[in-house]
Amino acid sequence: MLFNSLEFIILLVITFSVYYLPLLSRVQVPVLILSSLCFYAYGQPILLLLLLFSAAINIFTSYKVVTGSPNRRKFYVTVGVVVNLSILACFKYSPLFAKTLLDTSQGLGHFLLMMPLPIGISFYTFEGISLLVDVYSNKHRDSFAIQGPIKKHIINTLFFISFFPHLIAGPILKAYQFYPQIGRKYFKDIDWEYVVKKLIMGYFLKMVVADSLSNLTFWMAAPYFEVQSSLTLLTMLFGYSCQIFADFAGYSLIALGLAAMFGYSLMENFNFPYISTSFSEFWRRWHISLSTFLREYLYIPLGGNRKGNVRTYINLMLTMVLGGLWHGAAWSYAVWGGFHGGALAIERYVQNFTGAKKAGAVGTFFKGLMVFCFVSLAWLLFKLPFENVVQYLRSIGNNRHVRNETTLILSILLYSIPVVLYHFNYVLSTHWKVHDRVKPYRYIAYGFLLFMILVNSGPSGAFIYFQF
Amino acid sequence: MIRKSIITCSCCFILYSLFLVFFKEDKVSGQYQYQRNIIKAEQYLYASRPYRCVMAGTSLSDRMLGDSLPGMYSLSLPGLHPMDGLCIVGAGKYFPDTVFIETNFFFGPEDKSFTGHFNSKFKNTLKRELPALQEANQPVGVARYFISYLFHKEKKAGSESVIKNEVDIPQNVLSKLIRGKQEAYQIIDTAAVDSGLAVLSAAVNGLLSHGCKVCFFEMPISRELEDLPMPVYVRQSIEKRFDKMANIGFIKLPASGDYKTMDGIHLNDYGAREYTSYFKRELKRPGLFK
């Protein structure tokens, strides 16, 4: 179910109305669970069983980790993590395994290739792992502990995994951040200004910017790109970079706004990533819930930067390659992860070698530009199969004398302006004090964005991150 | 803040609606293909008077020069199928006198995500009464038009050939495309054609019952593809099903045409001009309809 579909709006209105009914205040969480399961089952009802199975495993093993015999804790956490990863491997990576190693035209290879990809599987399995590791490590015992009867644990965990705003495309919740919030919520506590701002900005980025750009960057597909000029190809790449940001950041903002309507606070997933002046900064600003997950649950357990430089570089590469593969079952995602891992390792090496020097304004600008260009170039691996990426780059080099598609270029640039302004506004707000005086008039901007949602939305399309 | 935002939004909407009263530029084309299709459908559905002749087709017949066919409204929708155009005709308030149906890819299914745009009567009424909500009037499209106009890239008024820019496809890519299609057209997808034919028959019978005449036409494609098993099967299936029916006409492929295409199936500008002239001549042919 899409956040911008009529079905979703109906579900939301019903859920919201029932949720805050004083008569039903004791069953607020079950109401959200029921609504979330309807939300998930709408597209692929049969795959709801998998979600419930995954939740059941996490409920059982996490409860056993806490309440079982102390010397069996490691066993239960291992079982839980292995089952979670097996589900992910089975449903997400079977086609990759089949394509790489088996004959996909028949038999087992064909069966594995045809395996359905349950929507949001990467997100909810990671959340399950987060729950298990958090209860096992007991690091957050002050803020988060599983207590009370199993019934409560079942409800809370099912809610944690299935809460619809984050269910299919994040932000990836961490158990220790979410569980302490579970409790009774009151209508009067809703911060409507926050909700409206998030929803307007989110829907604008998704419906106006991303959905329109998706139709304009359609021509990046093979073999269409082969006949486009170098400038058109570069503009489309720039447009795709803006599209993927608008699509995913838009989704995350909507998720934050929706969760806040029900009294829950999810972590910010994007923090103006395209102003980053280094790759490490980019990963602190882009898909923050994933990058912090990878850091906390993979990079640091691997040793992080505590075991010498060479091991740090290896850990970075490994984390990013696995992070890349998390996005999709194709080797191009692994290459994408490797690209970022390599960039982070090189950056770290250079910093170790030269020391941290503060660049001036011009230097900072060019560093930011360079990071943006490399990041955008790497998005090609998201958009196209690996062999087409090479061909696309070749076409950029070869098609210098082909006629430019001026109308396409102009449309892409016009739809990319909001993404540029979104980041530029942030830079201004942090560096320019006069900006504070404009703040009281922000309603004009939000009113205009609302107007644009009404009159300039693109055709509704699925969120890019749904496929992950 | 919320109330002020809503007031600002309403003001923007009113001001923009007023602007549209004065700005009546019908050369603002869509920004991308899918939107151009929606605009075509909206302009057909929200027109103040009915169209007498309508063409339903794909990107193949969309290559024809509309301004050379006065009185003909084109619902040739790139990326979609003739059935989508016929659904739009069915959703209109009036039925045209004659409907021309492209046959090359008639068997494609209706795209419900596209035709679904026009299912809601409430939404249609709203869009008809409030032009600011119509796809053709999107602010970004209007802005793009003005910028293009400033730089003289998009002529204010002119032939459609200016808008339908031809893509220069290198010979090696063209050969690759034709080879791919040659392979695909060797296989006859009887199931798709037969089920498509049943759906088309129902639609055609519906049109005939409303007093419309129906004319089938086949767009020329590359000579290397024209007589391959699949196109031949499609051609024969249509003729067999509709040949004997009253108020049905056929515009067959020109006997002596070697039309040049951009990619094997879409006519290039020269080919499109040539075929449009042929099509016009055929329209005047006595005995077009039985």
PDB file of N, CA and C in Angstrom, chain A residues 326-360:
ATOM      1  N   TRP A 326      22.858  -5.644   1.107  1.00  0.00           N
ATOM      2  CA  TRP A 326      21.579  -5.534   1.835  1.00  0.00           C
ATOM      3  C   TRP A 326      20.542  -4.855   0.939  1.00  0.00           C
ATOM      4  N   HIS A 327      21.013  -3.913   0.105  1.00  0.00           N
ATOM      5  CA  HIS A 327      20.073  -3.161  -0.729  1.00  0.00           C
ATOM      6  C   HIS A 327      19.409  -4.017  -1.799  1.00  0.00           C
ATOM      7  N   GLY A 328      20.138  -4.952  -2.341  1.00  0.00           N
ATOM      8  CA  GLY A 328      19.524  -5.737  -3.406  1.00  0.00           C
ATOM      9  C   GLY A 328      20.352  -6.948  -3.749  1.00  0.00           C
ATOM     10  N   ALA A 329      19.659  -7.934  -4.317  1.00  0.00           N
ATOM     11  CA  ALA A 329      20.329  -9.176  -4.654  1.00  0.00           C
ATOM     12  C   ALA A 329      20.916  -9.085  -6.051  1.00  0.00           C
ATOM     13  N   ALA A 330      21.926  -8.278  -6.208  1.00  0.00           N
ATOM     14  CA  ALA A 330      22.633  -8.186  -7.488  1.00  0.00           C
ATOM     15  C   ALA A 330      24.066  -7.758  -7.188  1.00  0.00           C
ATOM     16  N   TRP A 331      24.962  -8.238  -8.018  1.00  0.00           N
ATOM     17  CA  TRP A 331      26.370  -7.921  -7.732  1.00  0.00           C
ATOM     18  C   TRP A 331      26.650  -6.436  -7.883  1.00  0.00           C
ATOM     19  N   SER A 332      25.809  -5.751  -8.662  1.00  0.00           N
ATOM     20  CA  SER A 332      26.047  -4.313  -8.822  1.00  0.00           C
ATOM     21  C   SER A 332      25.908  -3.585  -7.475  1.00  0.00           C
ATOM     22  N   TYR A 333      25.047  -4.114  -6.574  1.00  0.00           N
ATOM     23  CA  TYR A 333      24.913  -3.489  -5.258  1.00  0.00           C
ATOM     24  C   TYR A 333      26.174  -3.732  -4.415  1.00  0.00           C
ATOM     25  N   ALA A 334      26.759  -4.917  -4.604  1.00  0.00           N
ATOM     26  CA  ALA A 334      28.003  -5.199  -3.883  1.00  0.00           C
ATOM     27  C   ALA A 334      29.104  -4.262  -4.386  1.00  0.00           C
ATOM     28  N   VAL A 335      29.120  -4.050  -5.705  1.00  0.00           N
ATOM     29  CA  VAL A 335      30.129  -3.128  -6.276  1.00  0.00           C
ATOM     30  C   VAL A 335      29.879  -1.721  -5.737  1.00  0.00           C
ATOM     31  N   TRP A 336      28.603  -1.344  -5.659  1.00  0.00           N
ATOM     32  CA  TRP A 336      28.253  -0.025  -5.115  1.00  0.00           C
ATOM     33  C   TRP A 336      28.768   0.106  -3.673  1.00  0.00           C
ATOM     34  N   GLY A 337      28.528  -0.937  -2.878  1.00  0.00           N
ATOM     35  CA  GLY A 337      29.013  -0.924  -1.500  1.00  0.00           C
ATOM     36  C   GLY A 337      30.532  -0.877  -1.467  1.00  0.00           C
ATOM     37  N   GLY A 338      31.161  -1.666  -2.345  1.00  0.00           N
ATOM     38  CA  GLY A 338      32.619  -1.683  -2.418  1.00  0.00           C
ATOM     39  C   GLY A 338      33.171  -0.308  -2.794  1.00  0.00           C
ATOM     40  N   PHE A 339      32.484   0.355  -3.692  1.00  0.00           N
ATOM     41  CA  PHE A 339      32.894   1.707  -4.108  1.00  0.00           C
ATOM     42  C   PHE A 339      32.908   2.635  -2.892  1.00  0.00           C
ATOM     43  N   HIS A 340      31.818   2.586  -2.118  1.00  0.00           N
ATOM     44  CA  HIS A 340      31.749   3.461  -0.938  1.00  0.00           C
ATOM     45  C   HIS A 340      32.748   3.027   0.133  1.00  0.00           C
ATOM     46  N   GLY A 341      32.897   1.699   0.300  1.00  0.00           N
ATOM     47  CA  GLY A 341      33.868   1.209   1.269  1.00  0.00           C
ATOM     48  C   GLY A 341      35.273   1.662   0.895  1.00  0.00           C
ATOM     49  N   GLY A 342      35.595   1.523  -0.393  1.00  0.00           N
ATOM     50  CA  GLY A 342      36.906   1.951  -0.885  1.00  0.00           C
ATOM     51  C   GLY A 342      37.104   3.447  -0.658  1.00  0.00           C
ATOM     52  N   ALA A 343      36.061   4.224  -0.954  1.00  0.00           N
ATOM     53  CA  ALA A 343      36.164   5.675  -0.776  1.00  0.00           C
ATOM     54  C   ALA A 343      36.393   6.026   0.691  1.00  0.00           C
ATOM     55  N   LEU A 344      35.680   5.319   1.583  1.00  0.00           N
ATOM     56  CA  LEU A 344      35.852   5.597   3.022  1.00  0.00           C
ATOM     57  C   LEU A 344      37.267   5.224   3.483  1.00  0.00           C
ATOM     58  N   ALA A 345      37.755   4.080   2.955  1.00  0.00           N
ATOM     59  CA  ALA A 345      39.090   3.629   3.349  1.00  0.00           C
ATOM     60  C   ALA A 345      40.157   4.604   2.842  1.00  0.00           C
ATOM     61  N   ILE A 346      40.025   5.013   1.585  1.00  0.00           N
ATOM     62  CA  ILE A 346      41.012   5.950   1.016  1.00  0.00           C
ATOM     63  C   ILE A 346      40.971   7.272   1.786  1.00  0.00           C
ATOM     64  N   GLU A 347      39.761   7.718   2.061  1.00  0.00           N
ATOM     65  CA  GLU A 347      39.604   8.981   2.794  1.00  0.00           C
ATOM     66  C   GLU A 347      40.294   8.897   4.162  1.00  0.00           C
ATOM     67  N   ARG A 348      40.100   7.765   4.807  1.00  0.00           N
ATOM     68  CA  ARG A 348      40.693   7.576   6.132  1.00  0.00           C
ATOM     69  C   ARG A 348      42.224   7.549   6.032  1.00  0.00           C
ATOM     70  N   TYR A 349      42.704   6.869   4.988  1.00  0.00           N
ATOM     71  CA  TYR A 349      44.152   6.781   4.779  1.00  0.00           C
ATOM     72  C   TYR A 349      44.737   8.176   4.557  1.00  0.00           C
ATOM     73  N   VAL A 350      44.074   8.937   3.695  1.00  0.00           N
ATOM     74  CA  VAL A 350      44.565  10.291   3.392  1.00  0.00           C
ATOM     75  C   VAL A 350      44.541  11.152   4.650  1.00  0.00           C
ATOM     76  N   GLN A 351      43.480  11.019   5.431  1.00  0.00           N
ATOM     77  CA  GLN A 351      43.392  11.798   6.671  1.00  0.00           C
ATOM     78  C   GLN A 351      44.496  11.403   7.651  1.00  0.00           C
ATOM     79  N   ASN A 352      44.750  10.106   7.735  1.00  0.00           N
ATOM     80  CA  ASN A 352      45.826   9.642   8.619  1.00  0.00           C
ATOM     81  C   ASN A 352      47.163  10.183   8.160  1.00  0.00           C
ATOM     82  N   PHE A 353      47.292  10.271   6.849  1.00  0.00           N
ATOM     83  CA  PHE A 353      48.565  10.675   6.251  1.00  0.00           C
ATOM     84  C   PHE A 353      48.783  12.184   6.356  1.00  0.00           C
ATOM     85  N   THR A 354      47.736  12.933   6.047  1.00  0.00           N
ATOM     86  CA  THR A 354      47.898  14.398   5.984  1.00  0.00           C
ATOM     87  C   THR A 354      47.440  15.097   7.260  1.00  0.00           C
ATOM     88  N   GLY A 355      46.660  14.408   8.072  1.00  0.00           N
ATOM     89  CA  GLY A 355      46.091  15.054   9.253  1.00  0.00           C
ATOM     90  C   GLY A 355      44.856  15.836   8.855  1.00  0.00           C
ATOM     91  N   ALA A 356      44.014  16.139   9.835  1.00  0.00           N
ATOM     92  CA  ALA A 356      42.765  16.862   9.526  1.00  0.00           C
ATOM     93  C   ALA A 356      43.036  18.351   9.366  1.00  0.00           C
ATOM     94  N   LYS A 357      42.893  18.833   8.144  1.00  0.00           N
ATOM     95  CA  LYS A 357      43.095  20.266   7.901  1.00  0.00           C
ATOM     96  C   LYS A 357      41.747  20.883   7.573  1.00  0.00           C
ATOM     97  N   LYS A 358      41.516  22.061   8.115  1.00  0.00           N
ATOM     98  CA  LYS A 358      40.242  22.721   7.825  1.00  0.00           C
ATOM     99  C   LYS A 358      40.366  23.488   6.509  1.00  0.00           C
ATOM    100  N   ALA A 359      39.477  23.155   5.563  1.00  0.00           N
ATOM    101  CA  ALA A 359      39.525  23.828   4.262  1.00  0.00           C
ATOM    102  C   ALA A 359      38.763  25.148   4.330  1.00  0.00           C
ATOM    103  N   GLY A 360      39.134  26.091   3.464  1.00  0.00           N
ATOM    104  CA  GLY A 360      38.406  27.356   3.384  1.00  0.00           C
ATOM    105  C   GLY A 360      37.071  27.151   2.685  1.00  0.00           C
TER     106      GLY A 360
END
